[in-house]
PDB file of C-alpha atoms in Angstrom:
ATOM      1  CA  MET B   1      48.717  -1.596 -32.360  1.00 74.00           C
ATOM      2  CA  LEU B   2      45.387  -0.231 -31.693  1.00 76.00           C
ATOM      3  CA  LYS B   3      44.566   0.300 -35.302  1.00 79.00           C
ATOM      4  CA  LYS B   4      45.912  -3.475 -36.046  1.00 78.00           C
ATOM      5  CA  ILE B   5      43.256  -4.283 -33.444  1.00 75.00           C
ATOM      6  CA  THR B   6      40.618  -2.531 -34.759  1.00 75.00           C
ATOM      7  CA  ASP B   7      41.255  -3.735 -38.325  1.00 77.00           C
ATOM      8  CA  ARG B   8      41.303  -6.789 -37.211  1.00 73.00           C
ATOM      9  CA  LEU B   9      38.112  -6.842 -34.994  1.00 65.00           C
ATOM     10  CA  SER B  10      36.475  -4.862 -38.646  1.00 73.00           C
ATOM     11  CA  ASP B  11      37.522  -8.095 -40.532  1.00 73.00           C
ATOM     12  CA  PHE B  12      35.771 -10.348 -38.374  1.00 68.00           C
ATOM     13  CA  MET B  13      32.642  -8.203 -38.179  1.00 67.00           C
ATOM     14  CA  LYS B  14      32.515  -8.225 -41.698  1.00 72.00           C
ATOM     15  CA  SER B  15      32.371 -11.517 -42.375  1.00 72.00           C
ATOM     16  CA  GLU B  16      29.103 -14.015 -42.049  1.00 69.00           C
ATOM     17  CA  ASN B  17      30.483 -16.352 -39.481  1.00 71.00           C
ATOM     18  CA  SER B  18      31.020 -14.010 -37.039  1.00 69.00           C
ATOM     19  CA  MET B  19      27.661 -12.388 -37.521  1.00 65.00           C
ATOM     20  CA  ARG B  20      25.815 -15.503 -36.186  1.00 70.00           C
ATOM     21  CA  LEU B  21      28.837 -16.120 -33.658  1.00 70.00           C
ATOM     22  CA  LEU B  22      27.790 -12.993 -32.135  1.00 65.00           C
ATOM     23  CA  VAL B  23      24.236 -13.575 -32.163  1.00 67.00           C
ATOM     24  CA  LEU B  24      24.139 -16.704 -30.867  1.00 67.00           C
ATOM     25  CA  ALA B  25      26.657 -15.267 -27.977  1.00 72.00           C
ATOM     26  CA  GLY B  26      23.973 -12.626 -27.636  1.00 70.00           C
ATOM     27  CA  LEU B  27      21.387 -15.621 -27.223  1.00 69.00           C
ATOM     28  CA  GLY B  28      23.477 -17.587 -24.521  1.00 70.00           C
ATOM     29  CA  GLY B  29      23.690 -14.584 -22.786  1.00 71.00           C
ATOM     30  CA  LEU B  30      19.794 -13.903 -22.457  1.00 67.00           C
ATOM     31  CA  VAL B  31      19.584 -17.632 -21.555  1.00 68.00           C
ATOM     32  CA  CYS B  32      22.203 -17.177 -18.722  1.00 69.00           C
ATOM     33  CA  ILE B  33      20.370 -13.761 -17.053  1.00 71.00           C
ATOM     34  CA  LEU B  34      16.619 -15.699 -17.647  1.00 66.00           C
ATOM     35  CA  LEU B  35      18.309 -18.805 -15.947  1.00 67.00           C
ATOM     36  CA  SER B  36      20.403 -16.535 -13.330  1.00 63.00           C
ATOM     37  CA  SER B  37      16.813 -15.194 -11.623  1.00 55.00           C
ATOM     38  CA  PHE B  38      15.246 -18.819 -11.024  1.00 58.00           C
ATOM     39  CA  PHE B  39      18.063 -19.871  -9.238  1.00 56.00           C
ATOM     40  CA  SER B  40      19.308 -17.084  -7.516  1.00 47.00           C
ATOM     41  CA  GLY B  41      17.915 -15.646  -4.069  1.00 45.00           C
ATOM     42  CA  SER B  42      15.107 -13.217  -3.354  1.00 42.00           C
ATOM     43  CA  ASP B  43      16.237  -9.935  -2.484  1.00 41.00           C
ATOM     44  CA  GLU B  44      13.698  -9.889   0.621  1.00 38.00           C
ATOM     45  CA  GLU B  45      15.971  -8.886   3.757  1.00 35.00           C
ATOM     46  CA  SER B  46      15.473 -12.178   5.363  1.00 33.00           C
ATOM     47  CA  ASP B  47      14.539 -15.789   4.317  1.00 34.00           C
ATOM     48  CA  ILE B  48      11.357 -16.957   6.251  1.00 33.00           C
ATOM     49  CA  LEU B  49      11.747 -20.798   6.577  1.00 35.00           C
ATOM     50  CA  PRO B  50       9.523 -23.707   8.103  1.00 39.00           C
ATOM     51  CA  ASP B  51      11.240 -26.271   9.602  1.00 40.00           C
ATOM     52  CA  GLU B  52      12.309 -29.411   7.167  1.00 38.00           C
ATOM     53  CA  ALA B  53       9.404 -30.921   5.200  1.00 37.00           C
ATOM     54  CA  GLY B  54       8.958 -34.263   7.025  1.00 35.00           C
ATOM     55  CA  ASN B  55       8.706 -32.386  10.326  1.00 34.00           C
ATOM     56  CA  GLU B  56       5.082 -30.781  10.569  1.00 36.00           C
ATOM     57  CA  SER B  57       4.000 -32.566  12.988  1.00 35.00           C
ATOM     58  CA  LEU B  58       7.115 -31.326  15.225  1.00 36.00           C
ATOM     59  CA  LEU B  59       5.764 -27.415  14.135  1.00 41.00           C
ATOM     60  CA  SER B  60       2.551 -28.365  15.439  1.00 45.00           C
ATOM     61  CA  ASP B  61       3.956 -29.577  19.074  1.00 54.00           C
ATOM     62  CA  THR B  62       5.333 -26.272  19.019  1.00 78.00           C
ATOM     63  CA  ALA B  63       2.916 -24.294  18.697  1.00 82.00           C
ATOM     64  CA  SER B  64       0.931 -26.662  21.622  1.00 85.00           C
ATOM     65  CA  GLU B  65       4.349 -26.501  23.751  1.00 86.00           C
ATOM     66  CA  TYR B  66       3.595 -22.763  23.251  1.00 86.00           C
ATOM     67  CA  ALA B  67       0.066 -22.444  24.405  1.00 89.00           C
ATOM     68  CA  ASP B  68       1.213 -24.578  27.365  1.00 90.00           C
ATOM     69  CA  VAL B  69       3.938 -22.317  28.072  1.00 90.00           C
ATOM     70  CA  LEU B  70       1.782 -19.441  27.886  1.00 91.00           C
ATOM     71  CA  GLU B  71      -1.258 -21.546  30.226  1.00 93.00           C
ATOM     72  CA  GLN B  72       1.421 -21.662  32.981  1.00 93.00           C
ATOM     73  CA  ARG B  73       2.584 -18.639  33.082  1.00 92.00           C
ATOM     74  CA  LEU B  74      -0.891 -16.774  33.128  1.00 94.00           C
ATOM     75  CA  GLU B  75      -1.915 -19.465  35.870  1.00 94.00           C
ATOM     76  CA  SER B  76       0.943 -18.436  38.238  1.00 93.00           C
ATOM     77  CA  ILE B  77       0.631 -14.844  37.682  1.00 93.00           C
ATOM     78  CA  LEU B  78      -3.279 -14.331  37.652  1.00 94.00           C
ATOM     79  CA  THR B  79      -3.662 -16.091  40.724  1.00 92.00           C
ATOM     80  CA  GLU B  80      -1.638 -13.110  42.468  1.00 92.00           C
ATOM     81  CA  ILE B  81      -4.314 -10.704  41.644  1.00 92.00           C
ATOM     82  CA  ASP B  82      -6.345  -9.960  44.148  1.00 92.00           C
ATOM     83  CA  GLY B  83      -9.992 -11.954  43.985  1.00 92.00           C
ATOM     84  CA  VAL B  84      -9.028 -14.288  41.381  1.00 92.00           C
ATOM     85  CA  GLY B  85      -8.566 -17.265  43.691  1.00 92.00           C
ATOM     86  CA  SER B  86      -7.344 -20.333  42.094  1.00 93.00           C
ATOM     87  CA  CYS B  87      -7.590 -20.729  38.067  1.00 93.00           C
ATOM     88  CA  SER B  88      -7.704 -22.483  34.987  1.00 94.00           C
ATOM     89  CA  VAL B  89      -5.872 -20.849  31.776  1.00 94.00           C
ATOM     90  CA  MET B  90      -6.801 -22.278  27.951  1.00 94.00           C
ATOM     91  CA  VAL B  91      -4.719 -20.338  25.041  1.00 93.00           C
ATOM     92  CA  THR B  92      -5.425 -21.558  21.529  1.00 91.00           C
ATOM     93  CA  VAL B  93      -3.129 -20.697  18.753  1.00 89.00           C
ATOM     94  CA  SER B  94      -2.983 -20.739  14.883  1.00 87.00           C
ATOM     95  CA  GLY B  95      -0.432 -21.758  12.764  1.00 81.00           C
ATOM     96  CA  SER B  96       3.407 -22.834  13.458  1.00 76.00           C
ATOM     97  CA  SER B  97       6.401 -20.865  14.590  1.00 74.00           C
ATOM     98  CA  SER B  98       8.459 -19.810  11.727  1.00 73.00           C
ATOM     99  CA  TYR B  99      11.970 -18.830  11.673  1.00 72.00           C
ATOM    100  CA  SER B 100      14.049 -16.141  10.074  1.00 75.00           C
ATOM    101  CA  TYR B 101      17.760 -17.072   9.555  1.00 74.00           C
ATOM    102  CA  ALA B 102      21.111 -14.647   9.918  1.00 74.00           C
ATOM    103  CA  GLN B 103      22.346 -14.329   6.117  1.00 73.00           C
ATOM    104  CA  ASN B 104      25.533 -13.143   4.651  1.00 73.00           C
ATOM    105  CA  ALA B 105      24.914 -11.114   1.811  1.00 71.00           C
ATOM    106  CA  GLU B 106      27.443 -10.587  -0.996  1.00 74.00           C
ATOM    107  CA  GLN B 107      27.355  -7.954  -3.676  1.00 73.00           C
ATOM    108  CA  GLN B 108      29.104  -7.885  -7.472  1.00 70.00           C
ATOM    109  CA  TYR B 109      28.873  -5.308  -9.781  1.00 73.00           C
ATOM    110  CA  GLY B 110      29.815  -5.867 -13.306  1.00 71.00           C
ATOM    111  CA  GLU B 111      28.437  -3.845 -16.564  1.00 75.00           C
ATOM    112  CA  ASN B 112      25.143  -3.239 -16.006  1.00 75.00           C
ATOM    113  CA  ILE B 113      24.314  -6.143 -13.797  1.00 74.00           C
ATOM    114  CA  ARG B 114      24.413  -6.297  -9.945  1.00 73.00           C
ATOM    115  CA  GLU B 115      24.226  -9.832  -8.459  1.00 70.00           C
ATOM    116  CA  THR B 116      23.436 -10.600  -4.899  1.00 70.00           C
ATOM    117  CA  LYS B 117      24.491 -14.109  -3.354  1.00 72.00           C
ATOM    118  CA  ARG B 118      23.183 -14.905  -0.211  1.00 70.00           C
ATOM    119  CA  GLN B 119      24.201 -17.297   2.254  1.00 70.00           C
ATOM    120  CA  HIS B 120      23.017 -18.567   5.553  1.00 62.00           C
ATOM    121  CA  VAL B 121      25.481 -18.075   8.873  1.00 66.00           C
ATOM    122  CA  ILE B 122      26.266 -21.523   9.982  1.00 68.00           C
ATOM    123  CA  LEU B 123      27.629 -21.518  13.437  1.00 66.00           C
ATOM    124  CA  ASP B 124      29.960 -24.271  13.138  1.00 66.00           C
ATOM    125  CA  GLU B 125      30.632 -25.897   9.264  1.00 56.00           C
ATOM    126  CA  LYS B 126      32.856 -28.352  10.353  1.00 63.00           C
ATOM    127  CA  SER B 127      30.348 -30.170  12.956  1.00 62.00           C
ATOM    128  CA  GLY B 128      27.403 -29.928  10.558  1.00 63.00           C
ATOM    129  CA  ASP B 129      25.581 -27.425  12.873  1.00 70.00           C
ATOM    130  CA  SER B 130      22.303 -25.782  11.776  1.00 69.00           C
ATOM    131  CA  PRO B 131      21.917 -22.116  10.606  1.00 71.00           C
ATOM    132  CA  LEU B 132      21.901 -19.257  13.050  1.00 71.00           C
ATOM    133  CA  VAL B 133      18.432 -18.279  13.857  1.00 69.00           C
ATOM    134  CA  GLU B 134      17.876 -14.623  13.644  1.00 71.00           C
ATOM    135  CA  CYS B 135      14.236 -14.484  14.411  1.00 76.00           C
ATOM    136  CA  VAL B 136      11.611 -16.997  15.996  1.00 73.00           C
ATOM    137  CA  ARG B 137       8.084 -15.711  15.264  1.00 77.00           C
ATOM    138  CA  ASN B 138       5.428 -17.373  17.305  1.00 81.00           C
ATOM    139  CA  PRO B 139       2.261 -18.981  16.280  1.00 86.00           C
ATOM    140  CA  GLU B 140      -0.825 -16.064  16.666  1.00 88.00           C
ATOM    141  CA  ILE B 141      -2.689 -16.328  19.545  1.00 90.00           C
ATOM    142  CA  VAL B 142      -6.314 -16.797  18.685  1.00 91.00           C
ATOM    143  CA  GLY B 143      -8.151 -16.600  22.223  1.00 93.00           C
ATOM    144  CA  VAL B 144      -7.778 -17.299  25.744  1.00 95.00           C
ATOM    145  CA  ILE B 145     -10.660 -18.332  28.324  1.00 95.00           C
ATOM    146  CA  ILE B 146      -9.821 -18.235  32.048  1.00 95.00           C
ATOM    147  CA  ALA B 147     -12.128 -20.221  34.520  1.00 95.00           C
ATOM    148  CA  CYS B 148     -11.495 -18.574  38.054  1.00 94.00           C
ATOM    149  CA  GLU B 149     -12.864 -18.659  41.591  1.00 93.00           C
ATOM    150  CA  GLY B 150     -13.462 -14.535  40.868  1.00 91.00           C
ATOM    151  CA  GLY B 151     -14.580 -14.985  37.727  1.00 91.00           C
ATOM    152  CA  ASP B 152     -18.351 -13.644  39.017  1.00 92.00           C
ATOM    153  CA  HIS B 153     -17.125 -10.166  39.926  1.00 93.00           C
ATOM    154  CA  ASN B 154     -17.097  -7.864  37.302  1.00 93.00           C
ATOM    155  CA  VAL B 155     -13.773  -6.227  39.268  1.00 94.00           C
ATOM    156  CA  VAL B 156     -12.057  -8.706  39.013  1.00 93.00           C
ATOM    157  CA  ARG B 157     -13.278 -10.215  35.509  1.00 94.00           C
ATOM    158  CA  GLU B 158     -11.883  -6.491  34.266  1.00 94.00           C
ATOM    159  CA  GLU B 159      -8.349  -6.804  35.930  1.00 94.00           C
ATOM    160  CA  ILE B 160      -7.700 -10.089  34.221  1.00 94.00           C
ATOM    161  CA  ILE B 161      -9.311  -8.856  31.088  1.00 94.00           C
ATOM    162  CA  SER B 162      -6.912  -6.106  31.176  1.00 94.00           C
ATOM    163  CA  ALA B 163      -3.597  -7.903  32.139  1.00 94.00           C
ATOM    164  CA  VAL B 164      -3.981 -10.894  29.856  1.00 94.00           C
ATOM    165  CA  GLY B 165      -4.899  -8.330  27.017  1.00 94.00           C
ATOM    166  CA  ALA B 166      -2.160  -6.500  27.767  1.00 93.00           C
ATOM    167  CA  VAL B 167       0.725  -9.301  28.612  1.00 91.00           C
ATOM    168  CA  LEU B 168      -0.359 -11.357  24.974  1.00 92.00           C
ATOM    169  CA  GLU B 169      -1.340  -8.225  23.077  1.00 91.00           C
ATOM    170  CA  ILE B 170      -4.643  -9.251  21.715  1.00 92.00           C
ATOM    171  CA  PRO B 171      -8.086  -7.250  22.045  1.00 93.00           C
ATOM    172  CA  SER B 172     -10.809  -7.786  24.999  1.00 93.00           C
ATOM    173  CA  ASN B 173     -13.072  -9.906  22.470  1.00 94.00           C
ATOM    174  CA  ARG B 174     -10.644 -12.678  22.397  1.00 93.00           C
ATOM    175  CA  ILE B 175     -10.497 -13.397  26.440  1.00 95.00           C
ATOM    176  CA  CYS B 176     -13.606 -15.121  28.324  1.00 94.00           C
ATOM    177  CA  VAL B 177     -13.590 -14.765  31.602  1.00 95.00           C
ATOM    178  CA  ALA B 178     -15.712 -17.100  33.653  1.00 94.00           C
ATOM    179  CA  LYS B 179     -16.507 -18.218  37.297  1.00 94.00           C
ATOM    180  CA  LYS B 180     -14.894 -21.734  38.188  1.00 91.00           C
ATOM    181  CA  ASN B 181     -16.718 -24.801  39.330  1.00 86.00           C
ATOM    182  CA  HIS B 182     -15.683 -25.789  43.123  1.00 71.00           C
TER     183      HIS B 182
END
């Protein structure tokens, strides 16, 4: 039986049409490989996706809200430091929040081919819920200015710079402390 299959295959390979068919099949395979590289996801560990295209103002609002929350939290804690007194805080940020979504990865192996299919994890597909957010990267903090009653005292100023730098993980040259006007 194996000899019969081999004989038929060898007869087919000797014909002129079989060579054309074989070349066309090879070219078709190459085209499929090239097209798959355009349509497959990247092999990065996760995609960082901004919000939908029409929501750019929402992203800037999110950055603004992030800065507002930081300002309120800093004001409340800085007033607790001895010598600071009442204070006003302004935080400037750059960019917008970015999101990393959880993904399921499925790998399939074939002859000399490894294919990875990635899909975002959806919390509830039936109701059309959004993908599961794995990580949110907040906007970069560019600078902070603090106006406080004790801002003219060097010891108070150093304590504020040290506290704000530690909490926000920014260098001291991005923090300005000034005396508040009565």
